[in-house]
mmCIF file of C-alpha atoms in Angstrom:
data_model
loop_
_atom_site.group_PDB
_atom_site.id
_atom_site.type_symbol
_atom_site.label_atom_id
_atom_site.label_comp_id
_atom_site.label_asym_id
_atom_site.label_seq_id
_atom_site.Cartn_x
_atom_site.Cartn_y
_atom_site.Cartn_z
ATOM 1 C CA UNK A 1 24.747 -1.143 23.963
ATOM 2 C CA UNK A 2 27.658 0.506 22.163
ATOM 3 C CA UNK A 3 29.836 -2.386 23.311
ATOM 4 C CA UNK A 4 27.796 -4.664 21.045
ATOM 5 C CA UNK A 5 26.937 -2.112 18.330
ATOM 6 C CA UNK A 6 29.541 0.695 18.312
ATOM 7 C CA UNK A 7 28.340 4.280 17.790
ATOM 8 C CA UNK A 8 24.665 3.298 17.943
ATOM 9 C CA UNK A 9 23.608 5.307 21.019
ATOM 10 C CA UNK A 10 24.530 8.933 21.659
ATOM 11 C CA UNK A 11 23.170 9.171 25.204
ATOM 12 C CA UNK A 12 20.687 7.614 27.623
ATOM 13 C CA UNK A 13 20.383 4.858 30.181
ATOM 14 C CA UNK A 14 18.608 1.500 30.121
ATOM 15 C CA UNK A 15 17.500 -0.536 33.120
ATOM 16 C CA UNK A 16 15.763 -3.893 33.158
ATOM 17 C CA UNK A 17 14.603 -6.505 35.646
ATOM 18 C CA UNK A 18 13.145 -9.990 35.296
ATOM 19 C CA UNK A 19 11.596 -12.348 37.840
ATOM 20 C CA UNK A 20 10.628 -15.535 36.028
ATOM 21 C CA UNK A 21 9.324 -18.952 37.054
ATOM 22 C CA UNK A 22 7.865 -22.024 35.402
ATOM 23 C CA UNK A 23 9.068 -23.558 32.147
ATOM 24 C CA UNK A 24 10.081 -22.210 28.736
ATOM 25 C CA UNK A 25 6.763 -23.386 27.303
ATOM 26 C CA UNK A 26 4.689 -21.824 30.112
ATOM 27 C CA UNK A 27 6.670 -19.072 31.875
ATOM 28 C CA UNK A 28 5.274 -16.938 34.674
ATOM 29 C CA UNK A 29 6.580 -13.811 36.341
ATOM 30 C CA UNK A 30 7.316 -10.206 35.538
ATOM 31 C CA UNK A 31 9.673 -8.370 33.149
ATOM 32 C CA UNK A 32 10.301 -4.611 33.157
ATOM 33 C CA UNK A 33 12.430 -2.351 30.979
ATOM 34 C CA UNK A 34 12.993 1.390 31.124
ATOM 35 C CA UNK A 35 15.016 3.816 29.011
ATOM 36 C CA UNK A 36 15.686 7.439 29.953
ATOM 37 C CA UNK A 37 16.911 10.312 27.785
ATOM 38 C CA UNK A 38 17.640 7.971 24.897
ATOM 39 C CA UNK A 39 19.147 9.306 21.652
ATOM 40 C CA UNK A 40 20.585 7.455 18.678
ATOM 41 C CA UNK A 41 23.854 8.565 17.105
ATOM 42 C CA UNK A 42 23.004 8.281 13.390
ATOM 43 C CA UNK A 43 23.005 11.485 11.343
ATOM 44 C CA UNK A 44 19.254 11.180 10.679
ATOM 45 C CA UNK A 45 18.467 10.973 14.406
ATOM 46 C CA UNK A 46 20.653 13.801 15.698
ATOM 47 C CA UNK A 47 17.833 16.368 15.660
ATOM 48 C CA UNK A 48 15.208 14.101 17.209
ATOM 49 C CA UNK A 49 14.154 14.716 20.820
ATOM 50 C CA UNK A 50 15.283 12.234 23.445
ATOM 51 C CA UNK A 51 12.722 9.557 24.235
ATOM 52 C CA UNK A 52 11.723 7.734 27.390
ATOM 53 C CA UNK A 53 10.361 4.197 27.454
ATOM 54 C CA UNK A 54 8.598 2.274 30.207
ATOM 55 C CA UNK A 55 7.673 -1.294 29.340
ATOM 56 C CA UNK A 56 6.341 -4.072 31.517
ATOM 57 C CA UNK A 57 5.029 -7.582 30.930
ATOM 58 C CA UNK A 58 3.352 -9.973 33.340
ATOM 59 C CA UNK A 59 3.687 -13.545 32.081
ATOM 60 C CA UNK A 60 0.961 -16.043 32.922
ATOM 61 C CA UNK A 61 1.886 -19.230 31.107
ATOM 62 C CA UNK A 62 0.284 -18.773 27.703
ATOM 63 C CA UNK A 63 0.051 -14.968 27.477
ATOM 64 C CA UNK A 64 1.642 -11.715 28.592
ATOM 65 C CA UNK A 65 -0.156 -8.650 29.917
ATOM 66 C CA UNK A 66 1.666 -5.684 28.340
ATOM 67 C CA UNK A 67 1.924 -2.104 29.533
ATOM 68 C CA UNK A 68 4.201 -0.033 27.280
ATOM 69 C CA UNK A 69 4.554 3.745 27.251
ATOM 70 C CA UNK A 70 6.812 5.751 24.936
ATOM 71 C CA UNK A 71 7.206 9.509 24.858
ATOM 72 C CA UNK A 72 9.429 11.769 22.774
ATOM 73 C CA UNK A 73 9.102 15.362 23.904
ATOM 74 C CA UNK A 74 5.999 16.855 25.493
ATOM 75 C CA UNK A 75 3.793 16.553 22.368
ATOM 76 C CA UNK A 76 4.356 12.884 21.516
ATOM 77 C CA UNK A 77 3.179 9.978 23.668
ATOM 78 C CA UNK A 78 2.150 6.428 22.763
ATOM 79 C CA UNK A 79 0.898 3.560 24.889
ATOM 80 C CA UNK A 80 0.193 -0.107 24.202
ATOM 81 C CA UNK A 81 -1.754 -2.125 26.762
ATOM 82 C CA UNK A 82 -3.478 -5.489 26.758
ATOM 83 C CA UNK A 83 -2.757 -9.174 26.276
ATOM 84 C CA UNK A 84 -0.337 -10.734 23.791
ATOM 85 C CA UNK A 85 -0.115 -14.517 23.338
ATOM 86 C CA UNK A 86 3.136 -16.421 23.785
ATOM 87 C CA UNK A 87 1.919 -18.787 21.073
ATOM 88 C CA UNK A 88 2.281 -17.090 17.675
ATOM 89 C CA UNK A 89 -0.930 -18.748 16.446
ATOM 90 C CA UNK A 90 -3.080 -17.425 19.304
ATOM 91 C CA UNK A 91 -5.064 -14.173 19.437
ATOM 92 C CA UNK A 92 -4.040 -10.683 20.512
ATOM 93 C CA UNK A 93 -6.083 -8.187 22.504
ATOM 94 C CA UNK A 94 -4.224 -4.871 22.498
ATOM 95 C CA UNK A 95 -5.149 -1.205 22.830
ATOM 96 C CA UNK A 96 -3.015 1.401 21.072
ATOM 97 C CA UNK A 97 -3.448 5.060 21.996
ATOM 98 C CA UNK A 98 -1.321 8.099 21.510
ATOM 99 C CA UNK A 99 -0.514 11.429 19.990
ATOM 100 C CA UNK A 100 2.372 12.413 17.778
ATOM 101 C CA UNK A 101 3.863 15.745 16.796
ATOM 102 C CA UNK A 102 4.841 14.995 13.200
ATOM 103 C CA UNK A 103 7.374 17.817 13.443
ATOM 104 C CA UNK A 104 9.688 15.552 15.456
ATOM 105 C CA UNK A 105 10.610 13.939 12.132
ATOM 106 C CA UNK A 106 11.779 17.270 10.675
ATOM 107 C CA UNK A 107 15.533 16.541 10.944
ATOM 108 C CA UNK A 108 15.090 13.325 8.963
ATOM 109 C CA UNK A 109 12.808 14.928 6.359
ATOM 110 C CA UNK A 110 14.638 18.228 5.929
ATOM 111 C CA UNK A 111 17.800 16.353 4.941
ATOM 112 C CA UNK A 112 15.770 14.964 2.023
ATOM 113 C CA UNK A 113 14.249 18.256 0.923
ATOM 114 C CA UNK A 114 10.935 17.658 2.685
ATOM 115 C CA UNK A 115 9.022 19.255 5.536
ATOM 116 C CA UNK A 116 5.999 17.987 7.466
ATOM 117 C CA UNK A 117 4.057 19.149 10.512
ATOM 118 C CA UNK A 118 0.797 18.428 12.294
ATOM 119 C CA UNK A 119 -0.789 16.750 15.289
ATOM 120 C CA UNK A 120 -1.647 13.056 14.899
ATOM 121 C CA UNK A 121 -3.977 11.228 17.308
ATOM 122 C CA UNK A 122 -4.317 7.414 17.295
ATOM 123 C CA UNK A 123 -7.005 5.335 19.006
ATOM 124 C CA UNK A 124 -7.035 1.697 17.932
ATOM 125 C CA UNK A 125 -7.395 -1.923 19.015
ATOM 126 C CA UNK A 126 -5.468 -4.905 17.666
ATOM 127 C CA UNK A 127 -7.099 -8.329 17.855
ATOM 128 C CA UNK A 128 -6.981 -11.582 15.926
ATOM 129 C CA UNK A 129 -3.819 -13.485 15.031
ATOM 130 C CA UNK A 130 -0.625 -12.585 13.180
ATOM 131 C CA UNK A 131 -1.961 -14.256 10.023
ATOM 132 C CA UNK A 132 -5.464 -12.764 10.353
ATOM 133 C CA UNK A 133 -5.121 -9.492 12.273
ATOM 134 C CA UNK A 134 -8.181 -7.399 13.134
ATOM 135 C CA UNK A 135 -7.288 -3.725 13.485
ATOM 136 C CA UNK A 136 -10.068 -1.368 14.537
ATOM 137 C CA UNK A 137 -9.994 2.314 15.420
ATOM 138 C CA UNK A 138 -9.224 5.676 13.934
ATOM 139 C CA UNK A 139 -6.420 8.117 13.207
ATOM 140 C CA UNK A 140 -6.936 11.882 13.089
ATOM 141 C CA UNK A 141 -4.624 14.568 11.733
ATOM 142 C CA UNK A 142 -5.039 18.286 12.440
ATOM 143 C CA UNK A 143 -3.104 21.435 11.518
ATOM 144 C CA UNK A 144 -0.985 19.461 9.087
ATOM 145 C CA UNK A 145 1.343 20.674 6.368
ATOM 146 C CA UNK A 146 3.609 19.068 3.787
ATOM 147 C CA UNK A 147 6.248 20.608 1.547
ATOM 148 C CA UNK A 148 8.527 19.154 -1.106
ATOM 149 C CA UNK A 149 11.089 21.851 -1.838
ATOM 150 C CA UNK A 150 12.495 20.152 -4.948
ATOM 151 C CA UNK A 151 9.187 19.465 -6.725
ATOM 152 C CA UNK A 152 7.415 22.585 -5.505
ATOM 153 C CA UNK A 153 4.592 20.830 -3.641
ATOM 154 C CA UNK A 154 3.155 22.840 -0.748
ATOM 155 C CA UNK A 155 0.040 21.682 1.120
ATOM 156 C CA UNK A 156 -1.198 23.471 4.244
ATOM 157 C CA UNK A 157 -4.145 23.265 6.666
ATOM 158 C CA UNK A 158 -4.248 19.493 6.250
ATOM 159 C CA UNK A 159 -6.874 17.620 8.226
ATOM 160 C CA UNK A 160 -7.786 13.961 7.936
ATOM 161 C CA UNK A 161 -9.798 11.225 9.594
ATOM 162 C CA UNK A 162 -9.063 7.566 8.811
ATOM 163 C CA UNK A 163 -10.765 4.561 10.388
ATOM 164 C CA UNK A 164 -9.782 0.901 10.242
ATOM 165 C CA UNK A 165 -12.000 -2.183 10.171
ATOM 166 C CA UNK A 166 -11.668 -5.741 8.845
ATOM 167 C CA UNK A 167 -8.336 -5.054 7.178
ATOM 168 C CA UNK A 168 -9.571 -1.917 5.388
ATOM 169 C CA UNK A 169 -8.626 1.708 5.934
ATOM 170 C CA UNK A 170 -11.514 4.064 5.237
ATOM 171 C CA UNK A 171 -10.521 7.637 4.454
ATOM 172 C CA UNK A 172 -13.535 9.441 5.872
ATOM 173 C CA UNK A 173 -12.074 12.820 5.069
ATOM 174 C CA UNK A 174 -8.864 14.398 3.810
ATOM 175 C CA UNK A 175 -8.686 18.094 3.023
ATOM 176 C CA UNK A 176 -5.787 20.431 2.340
ATOM 177 C CA UNK A 177 -5.160 23.923 1.027
ATOM 178 C CA UNK A 178 -3.014 24.169 -2.118
ATOM 179 C CA UNK A 179 -2.152 27.866 -2.472
ATOM 180 C CA UNK A 180 -5.466 29.586 -3.387
ATOM 181 C CA UNK A 181 -7.256 26.274 -4.007
ATOM 182 C CA UNK A 182 -8.121 23.074 -2.196
ATOM 183 C CA UNK A 183 -7.598 19.331 -2.376
ATOM 184 C CA UNK A 184 -9.843 16.622 -0.898
ATOM 185 C CA UNK A 185 -9.970 12.825 -0.897
ATOM 186 C CA UNK A 186 -12.287 10.057 0.341
ATOM 187 C CA UNK A 187 -12.380 6.316 -0.177
ATOM 188 C CA UNK A 188 -10.932 3.052 1.078
ATOM 189 C CA UNK A 189 -7.734 0.998 0.938
ATOM 190 C CA UNK A 190 -7.760 -2.713 1.834
ATOM 191 C CA UNK A 191 -4.230 -2.904 3.219
ATOM 192 C CA UNK A 192 -4.722 -6.353 4.780
ATOM 193 C CA UNK A 193 -6.956 -7.819 2.082
ATOM 194 C CA UNK A 194 -5.953 -9.917 -0.916
ATOM 195 C CA UNK A 195 -4.578 -7.796 -3.747
ATOM 196 C CA UNK A 196 -5.092 -4.596 -1.696
ATOM 197 C CA UNK A 197 -8.389 -3.309 -3.143
ATOM 198 C CA UNK A 198 -8.452 0.436 -3.771
ATOM 199 C CA UNK A 199 -11.403 2.823 -4.176
ATOM 200 C CA UNK A 200 -10.401 6.483 -3.957
ATOM 201 C CA UNK A 201 -11.952 9.752 -5.118
ATOM 202 C CA UNK A 202 -9.731 12.818 -5.455
ATOM 203 C CA UNK A 203 -11.077 16.335 -6.001
ATOM 204 C CA UNK A 204 -9.043 19.480 -6.643
ATOM 205 C CA UNK A 205 -10.512 22.979 -6.984
ATOM 206 C CA UNK A 206 -8.208 25.735 -8.276
ATOM 207 C CA UNK A 207 -5.378 23.820 -6.631
ATOM 208 C CA UNK A 208 -1.788 24.834 -7.243
ATOM 209 C CA UNK A 209 -0.171 21.466 -6.709
ATOM 210 C CA UNK A 210 3.169 22.318 -8.353
ATOM 211 C CA UNK A 211 5.151 25.523 -8.125
ATOM 212 C CA UNK A 212 8.792 25.432 -9.186
ATOM 213 C CA UNK A 213 11.241 27.013 -11.609
ATOM 214 C CA UNK A 214 10.354 24.276 -14.110
ATOM 215 C CA UNK A 215 6.573 24.112 -13.827
ATOM 216 C CA UNK A 216 3.766 25.933 -12.033
ATOM 217 C CA UNK A 217 0.256 24.573 -12.516
ATOM 218 C CA UNK A 218 -3.192 25.502 -11.235
ATOM 219 C CA UNK A 219 -5.920 22.956 -11.941
ATOM 220 C CA UNK A 220 -9.321 21.466 -11.236
ATOM 221 C CA UNK A 221 -9.626 17.700 -11.022
ATOM 222 C CA UNK A 222 -12.217 15.010 -10.349
ATOM 223 C CA UNK A 223 -10.476 11.617 -10.366
ATOM 224 C CA UNK A 224 -11.593 8.118 -9.378
ATOM 225 C CA UNK A 225 -9.041 5.354 -8.709
ATOM 226 C CA UNK A 226 -10.301 1.782 -8.381
ATOM 227 C CA UNK A 227 -9.027 -1.770 -8.632
ATOM 228 C CA UNK A 228 -6.341 -3.722 -6.800
ATOM 229 C CA UNK A 229 -2.951 -2.200 -6.023
ATOM 230 C CA UNK A 230 -1.093 -5.497 -6.584
ATOM 231 C CA UNK A 231 -2.968 -6.375 -9.769
ATOM 232 C CA UNK A 232 -4.557 -3.543 -11.752
ATOM 233 C CA UNK A 233 -5.666 0.018 -11.059
ATOM 234 C CA UNK A 234 -8.144 1.935 -13.225
ATOM 235 C CA UNK A 235 -7.960 5.726 -13.193
ATOM 236 C CA UNK A 236 -10.792 7.815 -14.620
ATOM 237 C CA UNK A 237 -12.126 11.336 -14.441
ATOM 238 C CA UNK A 238 -11.209 14.807 -15.627
ATOM 239 C CA UNK A 239 -8.327 17.234 -15.124
ATOM 240 C CA UNK A 240 -8.708 20.865 -16.239
ATOM 241 C CA UNK A 241 -5.578 22.994 -16.247
ATOM 242 C CA UNK A 242 -6.603 26.544 -15.385
ATOM 243 C CA UNK A 243 -3.149 27.984 -15.794
ATOM 244 C CA UNK A 244 0.322 26.570 -16.350
ATOM 245 C CA UNK A 245 3.738 28.201 -16.640
ATOM 246 C CA UNK A 246 6.643 26.168 -17.979
#
């Protein structure tokens, strides 16, 4: 690969095979690709674990049966299985499952003054077409944490459950500890709907959301955000500052 894109890959091997028949409009056969111990050479990727990839596709004229597995370290593994059309206008039928240790992104985040951790689990299906996708399933986060060293944001014990249906993400639960207080959120976000409709409720109880040399604030809040992200958002509710040091 470095022969085509110099200094792209630090280490790893790639192997691929193809046994194809038929025509360009209706190919049949099998394609396989594997990568072992793969690392990229960019500064942002130097601290990432090596990843392994096993990908296979069985072509049957108008569709391809996919079986793709990607793992990066022992705590991160994703798989995609199912049927993908060779015609861009046709329908997909894919299953996406996996788990991710968010900490694998630490080298990239730490260079930007950020830190994140937690265990993410994904269980979803992808159907419909590219123009009208239907994404169903849920994402769960446990034992999460987020820190912004520059702005003094520090959230711990983050847990969340998000489900997807008909182009809308429903935040069933989101809770986090903010120093001696707590932060929670519920609502929905229509990421694949016109205008991206938003309906979110945010609650903070004695939450210390900012703690820096410039500003430290402890507050209670009950906020409702509604509207369309690409058009207009209305924000209402109350914010009570319990204590602030500037």
